[in-house]
């Protein structure tokens, strides 16, 4: 009790001075808060830091009550392996003399205000060896996200130390009825939501692909603390690792504790720290919501738009991508025709996908040419400038597809530089797509230059390229680098990503305005390690509107609509073979960043006319959808016959950085409802809206009627926010058939 009183005094001082000073600690409780969340760490010089609390916001006065009532978990915030280690630890090293232990003790603590947030840094040092660990917690200004990471330094003057484990986060909670929500999948079925109750033992989610780290499971989880996960109620923790390679998350349930560990996957990744060098782990970014999973998502979306998506507050163009329209059959005439048709529909940007490059080996399928990034003269005699001219003539912008981290064994690049490819010396190469795809060695600075030059040359020669789609269709297959020294081969997974980050930093420094999409055989790279360099991501190669409802539902838990590329494709769908009405396909795609992935010349006049009206409608609702707050209303996973989401125009959009935004207007809210199954005498739920002002009236407007003069029965009705949220809408008269749908604007009266 005395100790706690001591801490109370020091904590009070720190709370009042933290913005200004750095402190030599004696014993103190540090409170780091965002508007809706708080984190409490107890730190005492010479001891180990303790995480006491991460949850709903508390103030300085409540902090004392939290600790004295025993609510604090008092668990080590970054436990090291070696001494008294009988459970999981966050960090492990091999000292130069073979000693496997690390005994960290606090030296100093500093809590400081930075331009983009408040940072708490706890500096620790081993009691015997010159190994230091700084643990950071950062509260991002104006958001409800706190991130955490560590920097491990080998301060020895001569000897190296080897890291064998290096988590970013090690968070302990009181155990209750804990449910884990995560997003597993496969090609064409990424971010499929899975919710399971945690029981005694460990649940591990990991990735070992090396490159495509979000196809099989996204590095993001939600955890409920007391009961089943709900959209709009309950305490939910959400966290995502900002890393784009192998990762591991462990949820460890033991006795009365739940520990969540997250970090780079240490499997086959022992990392040697030479004397005087440091290792920084990626950020683990987290929030805590008292309003269910929806609260977690909205906090992540706002934060992502502001801090973690390149130019995240910009409105995105409506684009046509050539892939499903022509696949590899690219030529000037075909591209011109697509651009002209898309311009006539009101489209804004055309993206020429795979198939445009290679002369010695023209790219006609997936088995040749990656690495040979010159325009195929035979297919495109006018070059890229010819395409840009054609785009301009049609009043749209031009973008292009690349896969710059790759080569094919049948390519001029591989003929010139076989040593640039990841390989195990003297062993046969493993190949991927087309039987010939191989991965370049991005640990090698010469290869980094090559990848940078792919973008730089295209941009220097064609400065009007507006957009690039950066693809990656291969995992890291062969675990070997001819560049890395023999005793550093285990750095490969990590150094590859660092090489990639370094290339992306150079590209962003030179081309800050270029719009770049992250793609990896679909949604294989949707993570906050990569997204700071990218404007958007390709959600999945599966463009089937029905399956997209599920995929986009999953993605929306952590990633905002402004980045979620969502395209209308052909009937029947090329991946699932499903036939759905064009209106349904548009109504699904319009709930993300709208695009098309279709051959316009195959559309009939009625469909073209509908597409033209739907594109015009999307332009009206774009600010609300892309920059608004998402409310997930009816889950497709609950099999209630329909699924629904809505977006509410955000104050952030209206008052970005304190400046009123007058460039575009947008409806107060947009509602999407999709009928996903159809039976006679089916009980359909009433859809209760969220996020509206109960005191305001809203006029409903059907944005995508199949026939312009025949809107749905809800069109023109004026209802109060209170009614819409408490009573809801009966959609039965509107959704009468399978794959019927509605997209409604709500305008304030
Ligand atoms: C995989 C992507 O996900 C597709 O959209 C397309 O760009 C192909 N690669 C091209 O090879």
XYZ file of C-alpha atoms and ligand atoms in Angstrom:
760
model
C 0.000 0.000 0.000
C 2.880 2.292 0.839
C 4.485 1.549 -2.495
C 1.313 2.335 -4.250
C 1.054 5.644 -2.434
C 4.600 6.418 -3.513
C 3.658 5.567 -7.023
C 0.552 7.667 -6.758
C 2.631 10.716 -5.945
C 5.085 10.132 -8.743
C 2.356 9.256 -11.193
C 0.532 12.457 -10.461
C 3.690 14.429 -11.177
C 4.314 12.520 -14.365
C 0.767 12.924 -15.547
C 0.996 16.635 -15.240
C 4.481 16.977 -16.699
C 4.656 14.193 -19.253
C 4.228 16.441 -22.221
C 7.307 18.390 -21.289
C 9.860 16.266 -19.588
C 11.882 13.133 -19.625
C 12.075 11.403 -16.254
C 14.575 9.344 -14.340
C 12.209 6.832 -12.802
C 11.986 5.726 -9.234
C 8.599 4.071 -9.300
C 5.649 5.337 -11.246
C 2.470 4.423 -13.001
C 2.335 5.775 -16.521
C -0.985 6.501 -18.126
C -1.162 6.829 -21.906
C -4.584 7.721 -23.282
C -6.513 8.362 -26.476
C -10.013 9.884 -26.431
C -11.594 6.458 -25.762
C -8.787 4.166 -24.554
C -6.054 4.019 -21.918
C -2.952 1.986 -21.222
C -1.215 1.823 -17.845
C 2.364 0.691 -17.246
C 4.101 0.492 -13.887
C 7.816 1.127 -14.107
C 10.412 1.034 -11.376
C 14.147 1.489 -11.856
C 16.005 -1.810 -11.718
C 12.823 -3.850 -12.137
C 10.791 -5.142 -15.072
C 7.974 -3.043 -16.550
C 4.456 -4.214 -15.785
C 1.426 -3.797 -17.978
C -1.449 -3.002 -15.651
C -4.261 -2.148 -17.977
C -5.324 -1.675 -21.569
C -8.971 -0.853 -22.077
C -11.629 1.834 -22.020
C -10.335 5.301 -21.143
C -9.682 6.099 -17.513
C -8.478 9.358 -16.043
C -5.735 10.048 -13.505
C -8.140 9.789 -10.566
C -9.517 6.427 -11.719
C -6.002 5.065 -12.165
C -5.466 4.803 -8.426
C -8.786 3.028 -7.955
C -7.925 0.617 -10.758
C -4.669 -0.349 -9.085
C -5.880 -0.483 -5.511
C -8.961 -2.528 -6.432
C -6.688 -5.173 -7.915
C -7.964 -4.663 -11.462
C -4.440 -4.128 -12.777
C -3.017 -7.310 -14.319
C 0.554 -6.456 -13.222
C 2.055 -8.696 -15.918
C 5.481 -8.137 -17.470
C 5.050 -6.026 -20.572
C 8.087 -7.493 -22.376
C 9.280 -10.668 -20.640
C 12.656 -12.051 -21.720
C 13.646 -15.695 -21.957
C 16.151 -17.384 -19.680
C 15.506 -16.794 -16.021
C 12.528 -18.300 -14.281
C 11.064 -18.906 -17.751
C 8.246 -21.361 -17.468
C 5.803 -19.763 -19.901
C 5.997 -17.902 -23.209
C 8.390 -14.944 -23.416
C 8.453 -11.991 -25.792
C 12.160 -11.917 -26.569
C 15.039 -14.394 -26.601
C 18.713 -13.991 -27.502
C 21.904 -15.995 -27.738
C 24.708 -14.005 -26.197
C 28.124 -14.150 -27.858
C 29.341 -16.671 -25.258
C 26.373 -18.973 -25.828
C 24.387 -17.831 -22.769
C 20.700 -18.018 -23.732
C 19.404 -15.715 -21.039
C 18.418 -12.077 -20.988
C 17.602 -10.259 -17.771
C 16.148 -6.840 -18.512
C 15.851 -4.112 -15.921
C 14.449 -0.618 -16.345
C 16.951 2.218 -16.599
C 14.793 5.184 -17.623
C 11.304 6.013 -18.798
C 10.272 8.923 -20.958
C 6.802 10.087 -21.946
C 6.849 12.760 -24.630
C 4.546 14.585 -26.979
C 5.496 14.311 -30.670
C 3.821 16.019 -33.621
C 1.731 12.920 -34.389
C 1.151 11.542 -30.915
C 2.373 10.862 -27.422
C 5.099 8.260 -26.948
C 6.019 6.332 -23.823
C 9.493 4.800 -24.006
C 10.750 2.339 -21.397
C 14.492 1.777 -21.651
C 15.810 -1.501 -20.260
C 19.226 -3.089 -20.108
C 20.459 -6.583 -19.337
C 21.980 -6.770 -15.877
C 25.173 -8.440 -17.193
C 25.472 -7.885 -20.946
C 25.401 -4.737 -23.074
C 22.041 -5.615 -24.610
C 19.376 -2.913 -24.380
C 15.686 -3.022 -25.173
C 13.494 0.044 -25.557
C 9.796 -0.651 -25.447
C 7.548 1.969 -27.041
C 3.846 2.739 -26.789
C 2.481 5.462 -29.043
C -0.958 7.077 -28.829
C -1.655 8.432 -32.328
C -2.962 11.993 -32.087
C -6.637 12.433 -32.851
C -7.329 8.685 -33.043
C -8.039 5.766 -30.730
C -5.042 3.725 -31.792
C -2.071 2.942 -29.576
C 0.820 1.086 -31.162
C 3.668 -0.785 -29.529
C 7.073 -1.991 -30.711
C 10.611 -2.472 -29.423
C 14.152 -1.591 -30.452
C 16.797 -4.114 -29.402
C 20.378 -2.833 -29.369
C 23.625 -4.734 -29.089
C 25.788 -2.101 -27.398
C 28.870 -4.324 -27.304
C 31.907 -2.880 -29.082
C 33.040 -6.141 -30.626
C 30.806 -9.131 -30.238
C 27.594 -10.060 -32.021
C 24.397 -11.224 -30.360
C 21.767 -13.427 -32.016
C 18.055 -12.749 -31.650
C 15.901 -15.852 -31.670
C 12.558 -14.252 -30.777
C 11.408 -10.652 -31.075
C 7.712 -10.040 -30.498
C 6.242 -6.608 -31.048
C 3.517 -7.013 -28.449
C 2.957 -9.096 -25.355
C -0.383 -8.143 -23.834
C -1.978 -9.725 -20.806
C -5.701 -9.482 -20.043
C -7.953 -10.883 -17.348
C -9.509 -13.987 -18.797
C -13.273 -14.113 -19.323
C -15.419 -15.608 -22.052
C -12.939 -14.763 -24.773
C -13.717 -15.062 -28.463
C -11.201 -14.637 -31.217
C -12.197 -13.137 -34.562
C -9.693 -13.651 -37.361
C -9.653 -13.644 -41.127
C -8.393 -16.779 -42.791
C -8.675 -17.880 -46.396
C -7.025 -18.865 -49.604
C -6.669 -17.500 -53.132
C -10.097 -16.134 -54.138
C -11.413 -16.423 -50.582
C -9.205 -14.082 -48.600
C -10.283 -12.546 -45.272
C -13.022 -15.080 -44.607
C -14.174 -14.316 -41.091
C -13.804 -16.971 -38.420
C -14.997 -16.561 -34.828
C -14.174 -19.072 -32.147
C -14.250 -19.312 -28.409
C -10.823 -19.548 -26.806
C -10.335 -22.413 -24.401
C -7.363 -23.580 -22.349
C -4.190 -23.750 -24.380
C -2.924 -21.792 -27.331
C -4.411 -20.648 -30.586
C -1.706 -19.799 -33.119
C -2.186 -17.860 -36.326
C 0.910 -17.577 -38.442
C 2.301 -17.078 -41.868
C 5.427 -18.510 -43.483
C 4.914 -17.567 -47.105
C 7.690 -14.971 -47.028
C 5.932 -12.532 -49.342
C 2.165 -12.981 -49.573
C 1.243 -12.699 -45.925
C -2.508 -12.033 -45.988
C -3.866 -14.688 -48.303
C -4.184 -17.476 -45.736
C -4.776 -15.349 -42.628
C -4.610 -11.613 -42.126
C -2.231 -10.322 -39.401
C -5.118 -8.814 -37.472
C -7.400 -10.148 -34.756
C -10.218 -9.037 -32.517
C -10.689 -10.442 -29.030
C -13.763 -10.115 -26.901
C -13.200 -9.901 -23.192
C -16.537 -11.151 -21.962
C -18.889 -12.871 -24.333
C -19.648 -13.528 -27.979
C -18.468 -10.939 -30.495
C -21.189 -8.449 -31.372
C -21.186 -5.685 -33.961
C -22.466 -2.877 -31.776
C -22.111 -3.944 -28.160
C -19.476 -5.284 -25.847
C -15.835 -4.780 -25.048
C -13.631 -5.736 -27.959
C -9.891 -5.479 -28.408
C -8.546 -5.182 -31.964
C -4.935 -5.383 -33.095
C -3.007 -5.548 -36.367
C 0.679 -6.103 -37.045
C 2.243 -3.627 -39.457
C 4.471 -6.149 -41.205
C 4.336 -7.631 -44.655
C 6.111 -10.951 -44.210
C 6.003 -13.953 -41.902
C 4.243 -13.249 -38.649
C 2.908 -15.138 -35.676
C 0.046 -14.341 -33.309
C -0.530 -16.497 -30.241
C -3.510 -16.286 -27.919
C -2.482 -18.127 -24.781
C -5.200 -19.012 -22.261
C -3.870 -20.200 -18.961
C -5.627 -20.079 -15.599
C -7.059 -16.596 -15.183
C -4.933 -14.894 -17.850
C -5.217 -14.378 -21.583
C -1.970 -13.346 -23.256
C -1.854 -12.089 -26.821
C 1.573 -12.206 -28.450
C 2.264 -10.772 -31.889
C 5.363 -10.228 -33.956
C 7.601 -11.244 -36.819
C 7.618 -15.027 -37.054
C 11.011 -16.114 -35.676
C 10.864 -19.477 -37.500
C 13.999 -19.755 -39.705
C 14.736 -16.114 -38.968
C 17.451 -15.987 -36.325
C 18.869 -12.509 -36.600
C 22.474 -11.623 -35.794
C 22.992 -8.178 -34.342
C 26.543 -7.054 -34.965
C 28.276 -4.903 -32.347
C 26.709 -1.472 -32.169
C 23.600 -2.289 -34.241
C 19.872 -2.275 -33.463
C 16.808 -4.230 -34.529
C 13.425 -2.534 -34.638
C 10.315 -4.701 -34.590
C 7.233 -3.658 -36.592
C 4.438 -1.774 -34.860
C 1.551 -3.715 -33.414
C -1.396 -1.309 -33.645
C -4.372 -1.707 -31.361
C -7.577 -0.240 -30.098
C -10.223 -1.049 -27.537
C -13.915 -0.582 -28.148
C -16.861 -0.576 -25.779
C -19.191 -0.532 -28.789
C -18.391 -3.936 -30.223
C -16.441 -4.848 -33.321
C -17.895 -1.877 -35.184
C -16.108 0.486 -32.806
C -12.796 -1.260 -33.457
C -13.286 -0.986 -37.220
C -14.209 2.696 -37.202
C -11.182 3.505 -35.036
C -8.878 1.614 -37.403
C -10.393 3.186 -40.516
C -9.991 6.750 -39.250
C -6.432 6.085 -38.120
C -5.544 4.334 -41.380
C -6.843 7.195 -43.502
C -4.874 9.656 -41.449
C -1.622 7.791 -40.791
C -1.265 4.425 -42.489
C -2.608 4.539 -45.986
C -0.710 6.665 -48.445
C -2.742 9.833 -48.991
C -5.620 8.117 -47.200
C -7.941 11.091 -47.195
C -8.011 11.466 -50.979
C -11.032 10.473 -53.032
C -10.287 7.636 -55.420
C -11.147 7.452 -59.106
C -13.531 4.977 -60.693
C -11.388 2.725 -62.840
C -11.623 0.028 -65.482
C -8.968 -2.683 -65.229
C -8.275 -4.684 -68.387
C -7.530 -8.062 -66.734
C -10.848 -9.906 -66.864
C -11.747 -8.094 -70.101
C -8.802 -9.302 -72.204
C -6.389 -11.161 -69.841
C -3.010 -11.352 -71.663
C -4.469 -10.311 -75.041
C -3.331 -6.707 -74.833
C -3.012 -4.597 -77.991
C -3.423 -0.960 -78.949
C -6.754 -1.406 -80.674
C -8.262 -3.340 -77.770
C -6.994 -0.883 -75.166
C -8.267 2.076 -77.220
C -11.703 0.497 -77.488
C -11.894 -0.171 -73.755
C -10.821 3.368 -72.925
C -13.333 4.872 -75.292
C -16.200 2.757 -73.942
C -15.232 3.486 -70.330
C -14.929 7.214 -71.008
C -18.457 7.114 -72.429
C -19.729 5.463 -69.235
C -18.316 8.303 -67.159
C -15.253 6.340 -65.958
C -12.176 8.212 -64.783
C -9.126 5.947 -65.042
C -8.059 3.020 -67.204
C -5.549 0.454 -65.935
C -3.773 -1.780 -68.446
C -3.055 -5.021 -66.577
C -0.646 -7.875 -67.368
C 0.424 -8.703 -70.933
C 1.876 -5.412 -72.246
C 5.637 -6.054 -72.093
C 8.518 -8.163 -73.391
C 10.018 -8.173 -76.884
C 12.436 -11.090 -77.083
C 9.835 -12.983 -75.048
C 6.451 -11.286 -75.456
C 4.235 -11.771 -72.417
C 1.385 -13.906 -73.767
C 0.863 -16.038 -70.688
C 2.246 -16.419 -67.175
C 5.394 -18.287 -68.216
C 7.652 -15.585 -69.673
C 8.945 -12.014 -69.575
C 8.716 -10.835 -65.948
C 11.713 -8.561 -65.542
C 11.666 -7.313 -69.159
C 9.714 -4.152 -68.573
C 9.768 -2.705 -72.096
C 6.601 -2.237 -74.072
C 5.982 -5.062 -76.518
C 6.371 -3.226 -79.846
C 4.303 -5.715 -81.730
C 1.294 -5.348 -79.435
C 1.616 -1.647 -78.681
C 3.443 0.131 -81.533
C 2.508 3.550 -80.151
C 4.180 2.737 -76.832
C 2.864 3.880 -73.493
C 2.571 7.426 -74.768
C 0.163 6.161 -77.428
C -2.017 4.746 -74.661
C -1.803 7.898 -72.573
C -2.819 9.957 -75.619
C -5.749 7.677 -76.184
C -6.788 7.946 -72.509
C -6.626 11.735 -72.740
C -8.703 11.731 -75.886
C -11.349 9.837 -73.931
C -11.174 12.160 -70.961
C -9.670 9.610 -68.546
C -6.335 8.917 -66.842
C -3.979 6.029 -67.490
C -2.467 3.386 -65.219
C -0.313 0.304 -65.715
C 0.374 -3.108 -64.099
C 3.822 -4.252 -62.945
C 5.226 -7.136 -60.918
C 8.701 -5.756 -60.310
C 9.971 -8.121 -57.588
C 9.817 -11.063 -59.996
C 11.349 -12.691 -63.063
C 10.671 -15.727 -65.223
C 13.411 -18.166 -66.117
C 12.374 -17.300 -69.671
C 13.290 -13.624 -69.570
C 16.155 -11.442 -70.692
C 16.615 -10.320 -67.095
C 17.301 -13.857 -65.886
C 19.634 -14.452 -68.822
C 21.630 -11.370 -67.807
C 21.459 -11.804 -64.033
C 20.840 -15.367 -62.882
C 22.556 -14.411 -59.616
C 19.791 -11.905 -58.821
C 17.281 -14.634 -58.145
C 16.602 -16.189 -54.733
C 18.138 -19.650 -54.854
C 20.035 -22.200 -52.855
C 23.506 -22.474 -54.365
C 23.983 -25.510 -56.595
C 20.395 -26.681 -56.123
C 17.632 -26.726 -58.697
C 15.387 -23.633 -58.719
C 11.810 -24.008 -57.517
C 9.474 -22.192 -59.859
C 5.914 -20.893 -59.546
C 3.308 -19.535 -61.957
C 3.699 -20.779 -65.512
C 6.350 -23.232 -64.304
C 8.958 -20.485 -64.609
C 8.249 -17.673 -62.132
C 11.058 -16.884 -59.710
C 11.621 -14.221 -57.052
C 14.343 -11.570 -57.183
C 16.702 -11.193 -54.239
C 15.730 -7.914 -52.639
C 18.402 -8.219 -49.965
C 20.834 -7.268 -52.753
C 21.159 -3.466 -53.243
C 21.745 -3.970 -56.997
C 18.394 -5.744 -57.206
C 16.771 -3.009 -55.119
C 18.058 -0.531 -57.722
C 16.588 -2.658 -60.481
C 13.144 -2.700 -58.818
C 13.288 1.043 -58.168
C 14.284 1.573 -61.802
C 11.276 -0.372 -63.091
C 9.066 2.370 -61.662
C 11.520 5.196 -62.209
C 12.057 4.402 -65.897
C 8.370 4.071 -66.606
C 7.713 7.370 -64.833
C 10.644 9.231 -66.348
C 9.728 8.169 -69.845
C 5.974 8.595 -69.281
C 5.442 11.158 -66.539
C 1.694 11.157 -67.171
C 1.259 7.629 -65.832
C -1.179 8.271 -63.021
C -1.536 4.862 -61.390
C 0.382 1.619 -60.953
C -0.848 -1.777 -59.858
C 2.063 -3.504 -58.094
C 1.466 -7.240 -58.157
C 3.216 -10.219 -56.557
C 2.129 -13.665 -57.660
C 4.672 -15.772 -55.834
C 5.679 -16.801 -52.348
C 9.324 -16.840 -51.371
C 10.081 -20.398 -52.454
C 13.814 -21.058 -52.279
C 15.385 -20.069 -49.013
C 18.757 -18.841 -50.170
C 20.482 -15.641 -51.219
C 23.704 -15.403 -53.193
C 24.083 -11.904 -51.769
C 23.766 -12.570 -48.028
C 26.888 -14.026 -46.368
C 26.782 -17.710 -45.411
C 26.305 -16.932 -41.728
C 23.478 -14.476 -42.443
C 21.210 -16.672 -44.595
C 18.669 -16.754 -41.770
C 18.155 -13.001 -42.287
C 16.468 -13.645 -45.614
C 12.778 -13.220 -44.738
C 13.452 -10.055 -42.772
C 16.070 -8.477 -45.023
C 13.920 -9.101 -48.095
C 11.158 -6.989 -46.562
C 13.588 -4.319 -45.461
C 14.925 -4.203 -49.025
C 11.368 -3.834 -50.293
C 10.596 -1.052 -47.792
C 13.751 0.756 -48.834
C 12.727 0.618 -52.523
C 9.229 1.826 -51.672
C 10.629 4.708 -49.632
C 12.707 5.797 -52.623
C 9.691 5.547 -54.914
C 7.516 7.545 -52.542
C 10.198 10.212 -52.080
C 10.367 10.736 -55.833
C 6.743 10.052 -56.782
C 4.551 11.134 -53.872
C 1.526 11.668 -56.125
C 1.631 8.407 -58.053
C -1.347 6.243 -57.055
C -0.170 2.688 -56.344
C -2.290 -0.367 -55.683
C -0.932 -3.266 -53.600
C -1.902 -6.583 -55.144
C -0.625 -10.089 -54.514
C -2.505 -12.583 -56.632
C -5.590 -10.848 -55.242
C -5.723 -9.843 -51.572
C -2.414 -11.341 -50.518
C -0.825 -8.171 -49.203
C -3.463 -6.270 -47.246
C -1.468 -5.226 -44.202
C -0.308 -2.067 -42.446
C 3.357 -2.839 -43.111
C 2.876 -2.174 -46.807
C -0.087 0.183 -46.944
C 1.784 3.341 -45.882
C 3.373 3.198 -49.352
C 0.196 2.290 -51.214
C -3.039 4.121 -51.879
C -5.228 1.061 -52.117
C -5.256 -2.721 -52.319
C -6.765 -5.345 -54.588
C -9.175 -7.172 -52.321
C -9.354 -10.504 -54.137
C -9.171 -12.036 -57.601
C -12.645 -13.303 -56.827
C -14.938 -10.655 -58.284
C -18.150 -12.644 -57.805
C -20.536 -10.173 -56.177
C -22.001 -12.691 -53.732
C -18.660 -13.912 -52.440
C -17.385 -10.329 -52.413
C -20.030 -9.473 -49.780
C -18.308 -11.958 -47.466
C -14.765 -10.957 -48.467
C -15.422 -7.249 -48.088
C -17.194 -7.842 -44.789
C -13.986 -9.470 -43.532
C -11.636 -6.827 -44.954
C -13.740 -4.025 -43.496
C -12.915 -5.120 -39.943
C -9.499 -3.466 -40.135
C -9.128 -1.769 -43.545
C -11.073 1.255 -44.810
C -13.336 1.420 -47.861
C -11.196 4.081 -49.520
C -8.509 1.438 -50.081
C -10.767 -1.503 -50.864
C -10.794 -2.008 -54.636
C -14.119 -3.501 -55.572
C -14.891 -4.210 -59.237
C -17.973 -5.021 -61.275
C -17.225 -8.002 -63.493
C -18.856 -10.085 -66.199
C -21.812 -12.432 -66.134
C -21.192 -15.294 -65.572
C -18.537 -14.556 -63.099
C -15.175 -15.891 -64.247
C -14.218 -17.336 -60.864
C -17.423 -18.884 -59.497
C -19.556 -19.104 -62.636
C -22.414 -17.349 -60.816
C -24.973 -15.272 -62.708
C -26.193 -12.145 -60.926
C -27.971 -8.977 -62.116
C -25.756 -6.056 -63.085
C -27.510 -3.941 -60.440
C -26.483 -6.418 -57.713
C -22.896 -6.363 -58.980
C -22.853 -2.559 -58.910
C -24.560 -2.329 -55.527
C -21.854 -4.564 -54.052
C -18.922 -2.834 -55.765
C -20.225 0.626 -54.845
C -19.754 -0.199 -51.162
C -15.988 0.009 -51.677
C -13.740 1.851 -54.140
C -15.800 1.258 -57.281
C -14.182 -0.083 -60.426
C -14.929 -2.381 -63.334
C -13.138 -5.483 -64.556
C -15.112 -6.288 -67.691
C -15.058 -6.043 -71.482
C -17.396 -3.093 -72.152
C -18.000 -4.165 -75.729
C -19.675 -7.340 -74.413
C -22.278 -5.295 -72.518
C -25.645 -4.644 -74.169
C -27.146 -1.169 -74.442
C -29.427 -1.600 -71.406
C -26.491 -2.631 -69.240
C -24.328 0.181 -70.558
C -27.043 2.678 -69.754
C -27.422 1.249 -66.250
C -23.642 1.350 -65.721
C -23.556 4.991 -66.811
C -26.208 5.918 -64.234
C -24.616 3.846 -61.476
C -21.216 5.453 -62.085
C -22.803 8.901 -61.897
C -24.538 7.916 -58.635
C -21.276 6.651 -57.159
C -19.636 10.004 -57.826
C -22.290 11.567 -55.587
C -21.842 9.129 -52.707
C -18.079 8.659 -53.062
C -17.065 10.950 -50.177
C -19.518 9.283 -47.799
C -18.450 5.751 -48.758
C -14.723 6.314 -49.100
C -14.210 8.663 -46.147
C -17.189 7.920 -43.934
C -17.808 5.796 -40.848
C -18.803 2.218 -41.552
C -21.613 0.456 -39.700
C -22.050 -3.240 -40.431
C -25.771 -3.845 -39.957
C -26.654 -7.419 -40.926
C -23.922 -10.007 -41.261
C -23.885 -12.377 -44.240
C -22.399 -14.932 -41.856
C -25.652 -15.032 -39.892
C -27.590 -16.437 -42.866
C -30.593 -14.197 -42.390
C -31.311 -13.937 -46.102
C -29.810 -10.498 -46.505
C -26.681 -8.586 -45.619
C -26.315 -4.875 -45.077
C -23.792 -2.135 -44.349
C -24.034 1.629 -44.251
C -21.660 4.577 -44.279
C -22.239 7.804 -42.406
C -20.551 10.987 -43.608
C -17.790 11.683 -41.115
C -17.003 14.900 -39.337
C -13.406 14.119 -40.289
C -14.372 14.425 -43.925
C -16.208 17.683 -43.361
C -13.487 19.252 -41.201
C -10.253 17.703 -42.346
C -7.418 19.102 -40.244
C -9.702 21.866 -39.058
C -10.360 23.149 -42.573
C -13.957 22.949 -43.763
C -14.072 20.881 -46.923
C -16.003 22.609 -49.641
C -14.688 20.820 -52.718
C -17.328 18.092 -52.709
C -20.681 17.458 -51.112
C -22.069 14.107 -50.111
C -25.214 12.573 -48.627
C -25.379 12.188 -44.844
C -25.424 8.421 -45.173
C -25.550 5.606 -47.722
C -27.258 2.282 -47.094
C -26.552 -0.970 -48.946
C -28.766 -4.030 -48.575
C -28.170 -7.201 -50.579
C -30.391 -10.261 -50.775
C -28.041 -13.189 -50.544
C -30.492 -16.108 -50.550
C -34.075 -16.551 -51.587
C -36.845 -18.808 -50.297
C -40.628 -18.658 -50.293
C -42.045 -17.489 -46.942
C -38.605 -16.389 -45.831
C -38.298 -14.335 -42.642
C -36.194 -11.336 -43.512
C -34.881 -9.153 -40.705
C -35.818 -5.522 -40.371
C -32.665 -3.481 -40.997
C -31.947 -1.088 -38.127
C -29.651 1.736 -39.137
C -26.839 3.151 -37.017
C -24.844 6.328 -36.616
C -27.632 8.779 -37.562
C -28.798 11.813 -35.631
C -32.044 10.693 -33.883
C -33.357 14.242 -33.987
C -32.947 14.720 -37.741
C -35.156 13.677 -40.630
C -33.693 11.898 -43.613
C -35.063 11.611 -47.135
C -34.328 8.263 -48.804
C -33.268 8.184 -52.446
C -32.834 5.087 -54.581
C -29.473 5.547 -56.291
C -29.488 2.582 -58.625
C -33.012 1.756 -59.847
C -32.878 -0.773 -62.672
C -35.055 1.534 -64.718
C -34.402 5.228 -64.203
C -38.058 6.096 -63.630
C -38.929 3.103 -61.444
C -37.207 3.564 -58.098
C -37.827 1.193 -55.198
C -40.807 1.731 -52.811
C -38.563 3.392 -50.217
C -37.541 6.163 -52.587
C -38.677 9.618 -51.449
C -39.746 8.567 -47.948
C -38.759 10.899 -45.118
C -38.058 9.232 -41.778
C -36.438 10.363 -38.586
C -33.017 9.140 -37.514
C -34.640 7.823 -34.348
C -37.169 5.772 -36.326
C -34.545 4.447 -38.709
C -32.317 3.344 -35.838
C -34.969 2.100 -33.409
C -37.605 0.654 -35.716
C -35.605 0.181 -38.898
C -36.575 -0.496 -42.476
C -38.677 -3.328 -43.801
C -36.994 -4.340 -47.038
C -39.445 -7.085 -48.029
C -41.334 -4.995 -50.614
C -37.985 -3.992 -52.148
C -35.967 -7.216 -52.130
C -38.264 -9.628 -53.836
C -35.920 -11.933 -55.681
C -32.575 -13.629 -55.376
C -29.690 -11.193 -55.754
C -31.949 -8.186 -55.555
C -30.368 -5.242 -53.781
C -30.730 -1.605 -52.946
C -28.385 1.332 -52.576
C -30.037 4.294 -50.843
C -28.752 7.777 -50.160
C -30.004 9.416 -46.957
C -30.155 13.178 -47.275
C -30.795 15.383 -44.269
C -34.050 17.324 -44.622
C -3.017 -11.407 -60.203
C -3.898 -10.216 -59.941
O -4.582 -10.372 -58.740
C -4.841 -10.031 -61.110
O -5.728 -8.985 -60.847
C -4.049 -9.771 -62.339
O -3.354 -8.548 -62.210
C -3.074 -10.908 -62.578
N -2.280 -11.174 -61.426
C -2.180 -10.599 -63.733
O -1.226 -11.541 -63.935
